[in-house]
């Protein structure tokens, strides 16, 4: 059952972040229709027959950054980063930090990237930055480490 929960988590996280990528340019909201299946299934729902939340709910919540008004969007199609502001006010001094770890816990690298301009209200800033190692065909990894990386990405701003 954990594999189905993990698949739902990734499915809804990618769905929410994918729609958020062009928010305020192509659309201003999105709606998930039929959040639960009428028959027992392992994928494609936010809750089960007993109204208990599953991986889909937590993936959607993670894609929305728990409701944080300024959040980071990771485009899985081209590995680019975007910062979204859902409030009507502008923010200045926003920074994004990422760290990469191998599966055995070794910290590979990390960097703090400032958002170049102010982030206007109801806007998505498309950063000219892509995460290293992933977008290239050859990974720049030491031999003793696995070629799978776990990324942690955080966004910082002053309210």
mmCIF file with all atom_site columns, C-alpha atoms in Angstrom:
data_model
loop_
_atom_site.group_PDB
_atom_site.id
_atom_site.type_symbol
_atom_site.label_atom_id
_atom_site.label_alt_id
_atom_site.label_comp_id
_atom_site.label_asym_id
_atom_site.label_entity_id
_atom_site.label_seq_id
_atom_site.pdbx_PDB_ins_code
_atom_site.Cartn_x
_atom_site.Cartn_y
_atom_site.Cartn_z
_atom_site.occupancy
_atom_site.B_iso_or_equiv
_atom_site.pdbx_formal_charge
_atom_site.auth_seq_id
_atom_site.auth_comp_id
_atom_site.auth_asym_id
_atom_site.auth_atom_id
_atom_site.pdbx_PDB_model_num
ATOM 1   C CA . UNK A 1 1   ? 0.000   0.000  0.000   1.00 0.00 ? 1   UNK A CA 1
ATOM 2   C CA . UNK A 1 2   ? 2.928   2.394  0.599   1.00 0.00 ? 2   UNK A CA 1
ATOM 3   C CA . UNK A 1 3   ? 3.831   2.274  -3.114  1.00 0.00 ? 3   UNK A CA 1
ATOM 4   C CA . UNK A 1 4   ? 0.317   3.375  -4.082  1.00 0.00 ? 4   UNK A CA 1
ATOM 5   C CA . UNK A 1 5   ? 0.445   6.168  -1.485  1.00 0.00 ? 5   UNK A CA 1
ATOM 6   C CA . UNK A 1 6   ? 3.820   7.292  -2.837  1.00 0.00 ? 6   UNK A CA 1
ATOM 7   C CA . UNK A 1 7   ? 2.513   7.225  -6.428  1.00 0.00 ? 7   UNK A CA 1
ATOM 8   C CA . UNK A 1 8   ? -0.523  9.315  -5.427  1.00 0.00 ? 8   UNK A CA 1
ATOM 9   C CA . UNK A 1 9   ? 1.687   11.761 -3.548  1.00 0.00 ? 9   UNK A CA 1
ATOM 10  C CA . UNK A 1 10  ? 3.892   12.330 -6.593  1.00 0.00 ? 10  UNK A CA 1
ATOM 11  C CA . UNK A 1 11  ? 0.907   12.429 -8.967  1.00 0.00 ? 11  UNK A CA 1
ATOM 12  C CA . UNK A 1 12  ? -0.941  15.200 -7.122  1.00 0.00 ? 12  UNK A CA 1
ATOM 13  C CA . UNK A 1 13  ? 2.207   17.109 -6.194  1.00 0.00 ? 13  UNK A CA 1
ATOM 14  C CA . UNK A 1 14  ? 3.192   17.283 -9.871  1.00 0.00 ? 14  UNK A CA 1
ATOM 15  C CA . UNK A 1 15  ? -0.390  18.185 -10.866 1.00 0.00 ? 15  UNK A CA 1
ATOM 16  C CA . UNK A 1 16  ? -0.616  21.107 -8.445  1.00 0.00 ? 16  UNK A CA 1
ATOM 17  C CA . UNK A 1 17  ? 2.867   22.434 -9.218  1.00 0.00 ? 17  UNK A CA 1
ATOM 18  C CA . UNK A 1 18  ? 2.287   22.007 -12.956 1.00 0.00 ? 18  UNK A CA 1
ATOM 19  C CA . UNK A 1 19  ? -0.834  24.138 -12.894 1.00 0.00 ? 19  UNK A CA 1
ATOM 20  C CA . UNK A 1 20  ? 0.828   26.665 -10.571 1.00 0.00 ? 20  UNK A CA 1
ATOM 21  C CA . UNK A 1 21  ? 3.697   27.081 -13.045 1.00 0.00 ? 21  UNK A CA 1
ATOM 22  C CA . UNK A 1 22  ? 1.593   29.309 -15.343 1.00 0.00 ? 22  UNK A CA 1
ATOM 23  C CA . UNK A 1 23  ? -0.738  30.707 -12.719 1.00 0.00 ? 23  UNK A CA 1
ATOM 24  C CA . UNK A 1 24  ? -1.844  34.311 -13.352 1.00 0.00 ? 24  UNK A CA 1
ATOM 25  C CA . UNK A 1 25  ? -0.630  34.074 -16.980 1.00 0.00 ? 25  UNK A CA 1
ATOM 26  C CA . UNK A 1 26  ? -2.961  31.436 -18.444 1.00 0.00 ? 26  UNK A CA 1
ATOM 27  C CA . UNK A 1 27  ? -5.418  31.029 -15.560 1.00 0.00 ? 27  UNK A CA 1
ATOM 28  C CA . UNK A 1 28  ? -6.038  32.292 -12.046 1.00 0.00 ? 28  UNK A CA 1
ATOM 29  C CA . UNK A 1 29  ? -7.220  29.081 -10.342 1.00 0.00 ? 29  UNK A CA 1
ATOM 30  C CA . UNK A 1 30  ? -7.655  25.368 -10.854 1.00 0.00 ? 30  UNK A CA 1
ATOM 31  C CA . UNK A 1 31  ? -10.189 22.919 -9.540  1.00 0.00 ? 31  UNK A CA 1
ATOM 32  C CA . UNK A 1 32  ? -9.792  19.188 -8.977  1.00 0.00 ? 32  UNK A CA 1
ATOM 33  C CA . UNK A 1 33  ? -12.959 17.413 -10.096 1.00 0.00 ? 33  UNK A CA 1
ATOM 34  C CA . UNK A 1 34  ? -13.932 14.083 -8.490  1.00 0.00 ? 34  UNK A CA 1
ATOM 35  C CA . UNK A 1 35  ? -11.459 13.892 -5.657  1.00 0.00 ? 35  UNK A CA 1
ATOM 36  C CA . UNK A 1 36  ? -12.450 10.318 -4.819  1.00 0.00 ? 36  UNK A CA 1
ATOM 37  C CA . UNK A 1 37  ? -13.231 7.319  -6.990  1.00 0.00 ? 37  UNK A CA 1
ATOM 38  C CA . UNK A 1 38  ? -16.676 5.622  -6.784  1.00 0.00 ? 38  UNK A CA 1
ATOM 39  C CA . UNK A 1 39  ? -14.942 2.236  -6.729  1.00 0.00 ? 39  UNK A CA 1
ATOM 40  C CA . UNK A 1 40  ? -11.987 0.999  -4.665  1.00 0.00 ? 40  UNK A CA 1
ATOM 41  C CA . UNK A 1 41  ? -8.779  2.041  -6.429  1.00 0.00 ? 41  UNK A CA 1
ATOM 42  C CA . UNK A 1 42  ? -5.172  2.515  -5.476  1.00 0.00 ? 42  UNK A CA 1
ATOM 43  C CA . UNK A 1 43  ? -4.588  5.795  -7.364  1.00 0.00 ? 43  UNK A CA 1
ATOM 44  C CA . UNK A 1 44  ? -6.364  8.975  -8.306  1.00 0.00 ? 44  UNK A CA 1
ATOM 45  C CA . UNK A 1 45  ? -8.076  10.114 -5.140  1.00 0.00 ? 45  UNK A CA 1
ATOM 46  C CA . UNK A 1 46  ? -7.455  12.470 -2.242  1.00 0.00 ? 46  UNK A CA 1
ATOM 47  C CA . UNK A 1 47  ? -9.282  10.330 0.346   1.00 0.00 ? 47  UNK A CA 1
ATOM 48  C CA . UNK A 1 48  ? -10.708 6.832  0.658   1.00 0.00 ? 48  UNK A CA 1
ATOM 49  C CA . UNK A 1 49  ? -14.203 5.477  1.282   1.00 0.00 ? 49  UNK A CA 1
ATOM 50  C CA . UNK A 1 50  ? -13.902 6.232  5.001   1.00 0.00 ? 50  UNK A CA 1
ATOM 51  C CA . UNK A 1 51  ? -12.845 9.851  4.299   1.00 0.00 ? 51  UNK A CA 1
ATOM 52  C CA . UNK A 1 52  ? -9.311  9.165  5.518   1.00 0.00 ? 52  UNK A CA 1
ATOM 53  C CA . UNK A 1 53  ? -6.729  11.212 3.648   1.00 0.00 ? 53  UNK A CA 1
ATOM 54  C CA . UNK A 1 54  ? -4.147  9.379  1.584   1.00 0.00 ? 54  UNK A CA 1
ATOM 55  C CA . UNK A 1 55  ? -1.013  10.195 -0.419  1.00 0.00 ? 55  UNK A CA 1
ATOM 56  C CA . UNK A 1 56  ? -2.933  12.272 -2.966  1.00 0.00 ? 56  UNK A CA 1
ATOM 57  C CA . UNK A 1 57  ? -4.118  14.721 -0.311  1.00 0.00 ? 57  UNK A CA 1
ATOM 58  C CA . UNK A 1 58  ? -0.634  15.125 1.158   1.00 0.00 ? 58  UNK A CA 1
ATOM 59  C CA . UNK A 1 59  ? 0.889   15.506 -2.308  1.00 0.00 ? 59  UNK A CA 1
ATOM 60  C CA . UNK A 1 60  ? -1.569  18.280 -3.197  1.00 0.00 ? 60  UNK A CA 1
ATOM 61  C CA . UNK A 1 61  ? -0.891  19.969 0.132   1.00 0.00 ? 61  UNK A CA 1
ATOM 62  C CA . UNK A 1 62  ? 2.869   19.747 -0.435  1.00 0.00 ? 62  UNK A CA 1
ATOM 63  C CA . UNK A 1 63  ? 2.418   21.147 -3.963  1.00 0.00 ? 63  UNK A CA 1
ATOM 64  C CA . UNK A 1 64  ? 0.667   24.132 -2.421  1.00 0.00 ? 64  UNK A CA 1
ATOM 65  C CA . UNK A 1 65  ? 3.449   24.394 0.205   1.00 0.00 ? 65  UNK A CA 1
ATOM 66  C CA . UNK A 1 66  ? 0.916   23.987 2.976   1.00 0.00 ? 66  UNK A CA 1
ATOM 67  C CA . UNK A 1 67  ? -0.871  27.174 1.925   1.00 0.00 ? 67  UNK A CA 1
ATOM 68  C CA . UNK A 1 68  ? 2.201   29.414 2.172   1.00 0.00 ? 68  UNK A CA 1
ATOM 69  C CA . UNK A 1 69  ? 1.545   32.532 0.046   1.00 0.00 ? 69  UNK A CA 1
ATOM 70  C CA . UNK A 1 70  ? 5.113   32.643 -1.341  1.00 0.00 ? 70  UNK A CA 1
ATOM 71  C CA . UNK A 1 71  ? 6.196   29.237 -2.546  1.00 0.00 ? 71  UNK A CA 1
ATOM 72  C CA . UNK A 1 72  ? 8.712   27.503 -4.734  1.00 0.00 ? 72  UNK A CA 1
ATOM 73  C CA . UNK A 1 73  ? 7.588   25.625 -7.843  1.00 0.00 ? 73  UNK A CA 1
ATOM 74  C CA . UNK A 1 74  ? 9.806   22.936 -9.328  1.00 0.00 ? 74  UNK A CA 1
ATOM 75  C CA . UNK A 1 75  ? 9.065   22.206 -13.003 1.00 0.00 ? 75  UNK A CA 1
ATOM 76  C CA . UNK A 1 76  ? 9.768   18.504 -13.486 1.00 0.00 ? 76  UNK A CA 1
ATOM 77  C CA . UNK A 1 77  ? 9.629   18.820 -17.260 1.00 0.00 ? 77  UNK A CA 1
ATOM 78  C CA . UNK A 1 78  ? 12.720  21.002 -17.671 1.00 0.00 ? 78  UNK A CA 1
ATOM 79  C CA . UNK A 1 79  ? 14.038  21.099 -14.056 1.00 0.00 ? 79  UNK A CA 1
ATOM 80  C CA . UNK A 1 80  ? 13.575  24.857 -13.785 1.00 0.00 ? 80  UNK A CA 1
ATOM 81  C CA . UNK A 1 81  ? 12.615  26.770 -10.642 1.00 0.00 ? 81  UNK A CA 1
ATOM 82  C CA . UNK A 1 82  ? 9.874   29.350 -10.183 1.00 0.00 ? 82  UNK A CA 1
ATOM 83  C CA . UNK A 1 83  ? 8.747   31.425 -7.201  1.00 0.00 ? 83  UNK A CA 1
ATOM 84  C CA . UNK A 1 84  ? 5.028   32.157 -6.829  1.00 0.00 ? 84  UNK A CA 1
ATOM 85  C CA . UNK A 1 85  ? 3.391   34.967 -4.841  1.00 0.00 ? 85  UNK A CA 1
ATOM 86  C CA . UNK A 1 86  ? -0.350  34.512 -4.233  1.00 0.00 ? 86  UNK A CA 1
ATOM 87  C CA . UNK A 1 87  ? -0.763  37.687 -2.180  1.00 0.00 ? 87  UNK A CA 1
ATOM 88  C CA . UNK A 1 88  ? -1.685  41.061 -3.733  1.00 0.00 ? 88  UNK A CA 1
ATOM 89  C CA . UNK A 1 89  ? 1.399   42.734 -2.227  1.00 0.00 ? 89  UNK A CA 1
ATOM 90  C CA . UNK A 1 90  ? 4.972   42.683 -3.544  1.00 0.00 ? 90  UNK A CA 1
ATOM 91  C CA . UNK A 1 91  ? 7.964   41.145 -1.774  1.00 0.00 ? 91  UNK A CA 1
ATOM 92  C CA . UNK A 1 92  ? 11.635  42.157 -1.989  1.00 0.00 ? 92  UNK A CA 1
ATOM 93  C CA . UNK A 1 93  ? 14.639  40.159 -0.840  1.00 0.00 ? 93  UNK A CA 1
ATOM 94  C CA . UNK A 1 94  ? 13.359  36.667 -1.604  1.00 0.00 ? 94  UNK A CA 1
ATOM 95  C CA . UNK A 1 95  ? 15.941  33.898 -1.718  1.00 0.00 ? 95  UNK A CA 1
ATOM 96  C CA . UNK A 1 96  ? 15.795  30.200 -2.562  1.00 0.00 ? 96  UNK A CA 1
ATOM 97  C CA . UNK A 1 97  ? 18.106  27.592 -1.033  1.00 0.00 ? 97  UNK A CA 1
ATOM 98  C CA . UNK A 1 98  ? 18.655  24.051 -2.243  1.00 0.00 ? 98  UNK A CA 1
ATOM 99  C CA . UNK A 1 99  ? 20.714  21.213 -0.865  1.00 0.00 ? 99  UNK A CA 1
ATOM 100 C CA . UNK A 1 100 ? 21.386  17.845 -2.507  1.00 0.00 ? 100 UNK A CA 1
ATOM 101 C CA . UNK A 1 101 ? 22.008  14.587 -0.678  1.00 0.00 ? 101 UNK A CA 1
ATOM 102 C CA . UNK A 1 102 ? 22.804  11.085 -1.880  1.00 0.00 ? 102 UNK A CA 1
ATOM 103 C CA . UNK A 1 103 ? 20.768  8.110  -0.734  1.00 0.00 ? 103 UNK A CA 1
ATOM 104 C CA . UNK A 1 104 ? 23.349  7.276  1.917   1.00 0.00 ? 104 UNK A CA 1
ATOM 105 C CA . UNK A 1 105 ? 22.938  10.755 3.455   1.00 0.00 ? 105 UNK A CA 1
ATOM 106 C CA . UNK A 1 106 ? 26.094  12.398 2.144   1.00 0.00 ? 106 UNK A CA 1
ATOM 107 C CA . UNK A 1 107 ? 25.592  16.090 1.416   1.00 0.00 ? 107 UNK A CA 1
ATOM 108 C CA . UNK A 1 108 ? 26.642  16.658 -2.193  1.00 0.00 ? 108 UNK A CA 1
ATOM 109 C CA . UNK A 1 109 ? 26.137  20.393 -2.515  1.00 0.00 ? 109 UNK A CA 1
ATOM 110 C CA . UNK A 1 110 ? 23.890  23.351 -2.044  1.00 0.00 ? 110 UNK A CA 1
ATOM 111 C CA . UNK A 1 111 ? 23.450  26.971 -2.913  1.00 0.00 ? 111 UNK A CA 1
ATOM 112 C CA . UNK A 1 112 ? 21.387  30.011 -1.985  1.00 0.00 ? 112 UNK A CA 1
ATOM 113 C CA . UNK A 1 113 ? 20.004  31.885 -4.982  1.00 0.00 ? 113 UNK A CA 1
ATOM 114 C CA . UNK A 1 114 ? 18.474  35.365 -4.599  1.00 0.00 ? 114 UNK A CA 1
ATOM 115 C CA . UNK A 1 115 ? 15.421  36.223 -6.678  1.00 0.00 ? 115 UNK A CA 1
ATOM 116 C CA . UNK A 1 116 ? 16.752  39.074 -8.829  1.00 0.00 ? 116 UNK A CA 1
ATOM 117 C CA . UNK A 1 117 ? 13.794  41.480 -8.746  1.00 0.00 ? 117 UNK A CA 1
ATOM 118 C CA . UNK A 1 118 ? 10.921  42.161 -6.445  1.00 0.00 ? 118 UNK A CA 1
ATOM 119 C CA . UNK A 1 119 ? 8.161   39.581 -6.621  1.00 0.00 ? 119 UNK A CA 1
ATOM 120 C CA . UNK A 1 120 ? 4.977   41.412 -7.500  1.00 0.00 ? 120 UNK A CA 1
ATOM 121 C CA . UNK A 1 121 ? 1.618   40.407 -6.115  1.00 0.00 ? 121 UNK A CA 1
ATOM 122 C CA . UNK A 1 122 ? -0.264  37.569 -7.846  1.00 0.00 ? 122 UNK A CA 1
ATOM 123 C CA . UNK A 1 123 ? 2.754   36.711 -9.954  1.00 0.00 ? 123 UNK A CA 1
ATOM 124 C CA . UNK A 1 124 ? 5.069   33.802 -10.785 1.00 0.00 ? 124 UNK A CA 1
ATOM 125 C CA . UNK A 1 125 ? 8.758   34.651 -11.211 1.00 0.00 ? 125 UNK A CA 1
ATOM 126 C CA . UNK A 1 126 ? 10.454  32.316 -13.683 1.00 0.00 ? 126 UNK A CA 1
ATOM 127 C CA . UNK A 1 127 ? 14.049  32.019 -12.492 1.00 0.00 ? 127 UNK A CA 1
ATOM 128 C CA . UNK A 1 128 ? 16.857  31.610 -15.002 1.00 0.00 ? 128 UNK A CA 1
ATOM 129 C CA . UNK A 1 129 ? 18.314  28.843 -12.875 1.00 0.00 ? 129 UNK A CA 1
ATOM 130 C CA . UNK A 1 130 ? 18.231  25.079 -13.217 1.00 0.00 ? 130 UNK A CA 1
ATOM 131 C CA . UNK A 1 131 ? 19.324  22.593 -10.603 1.00 0.00 ? 131 UNK A CA 1
ATOM 132 C CA . UNK A 1 132 ? 22.782  21.199 -11.328 1.00 0.00 ? 132 UNK A CA 1
ATOM 133 C CA . UNK A 1 133 ? 23.529  17.549 -12.096 1.00 0.00 ? 133 UNK A CA 1
ATOM 134 C CA . UNK A 1 134 ? 20.028  16.757 -13.248 1.00 0.00 ? 134 UNK A CA 1
ATOM 135 C CA . UNK A 1 135 ? 19.650  18.740 -16.457 1.00 0.00 ? 135 UNK A CA 1
ATOM 136 C CA . UNK A 1 136 ? 22.923  17.430 -17.901 1.00 0.00 ? 136 UNK A CA 1
ATOM 137 C CA . UNK A 1 137 ? 23.184  13.997 -19.441 1.00 0.00 ? 137 UNK A CA 1
ATOM 138 C CA . UNK A 1 138 ? 26.311  13.129 -17.473 1.00 0.00 ? 138 UNK A CA 1
ATOM 139 C CA . UNK A 1 139 ? 26.082  13.410 -13.730 1.00 0.00 ? 139 UNK A CA 1
ATOM 140 C CA . UNK A 1 140 ? 28.958  15.125 -11.944 1.00 0.00 ? 140 UNK A CA 1
ATOM 141 C CA . UNK A 1 141 ? 29.012  12.741 -9.007  1.00 0.00 ? 141 UNK A CA 1
ATOM 142 C CA . UNK A 1 142 ? 31.836  11.028 -7.135  1.00 0.00 ? 142 UNK A CA 1
ATOM 143 C CA . UNK A 1 143 ? 32.196  7.342  -7.972  1.00 0.00 ? 143 UNK A CA 1
ATOM 144 C CA . UNK A 1 144 ? 31.400  6.097  -4.457  1.00 0.00 ? 144 UNK A CA 1
ATOM 145 C CA . UNK A 1 145 ? 27.985  7.796  -4.366  1.00 0.00 ? 145 UNK A CA 1
ATOM 146 C CA . UNK A 1 146 ? 24.799  6.626  -5.969  1.00 0.00 ? 146 UNK A CA 1
ATOM 147 C CA . UNK A 1 147 ? 23.593  8.545  -9.002  1.00 0.00 ? 147 UNK A CA 1
ATOM 148 C CA . UNK A 1 148 ? 20.290  9.323  -7.268  1.00 0.00 ? 148 UNK A CA 1
ATOM 149 C CA . UNK A 1 149 ? 20.002  12.678 -5.530  1.00 0.00 ? 149 UNK A CA 1
ATOM 150 C CA . UNK A 1 150 ? 17.466  13.899 -3.017  1.00 0.00 ? 150 UNK A CA 1
ATOM 151 C CA . UNK A 1 151 ? 16.893  17.645 -3.207  1.00 0.00 ? 151 UNK A CA 1
ATOM 152 C CA . UNK A 1 152 ? 15.565  19.889 -0.490  1.00 0.00 ? 152 UNK A CA 1
ATOM 153 C CA . UNK A 1 153 ? 14.382  23.289 -1.677  1.00 0.00 ? 153 UNK A CA 1
ATOM 154 C CA . UNK A 1 154 ? 13.305  26.174 0.554   1.00 0.00 ? 154 UNK A CA 1
ATOM 155 C CA . UNK A 1 155 ? 12.219  29.736 -0.128  1.00 0.00 ? 155 UNK A CA 1
ATOM 156 C CA . UNK A 1 156 ? 12.875  32.598 2.295   1.00 0.00 ? 156 UNK A CA 1
ATOM 157 C CA . UNK A 1 157 ? 11.153  35.971 2.431   1.00 0.00 ? 157 UNK A CA 1
ATOM 158 C CA . UNK A 1 158 ? 10.347  38.722 4.914   1.00 0.00 ? 158 UNK A CA 1
ATOM 159 C CA . UNK A 1 159 ? 6.657   39.178 5.602   1.00 0.00 ? 159 UNK A CA 1
#
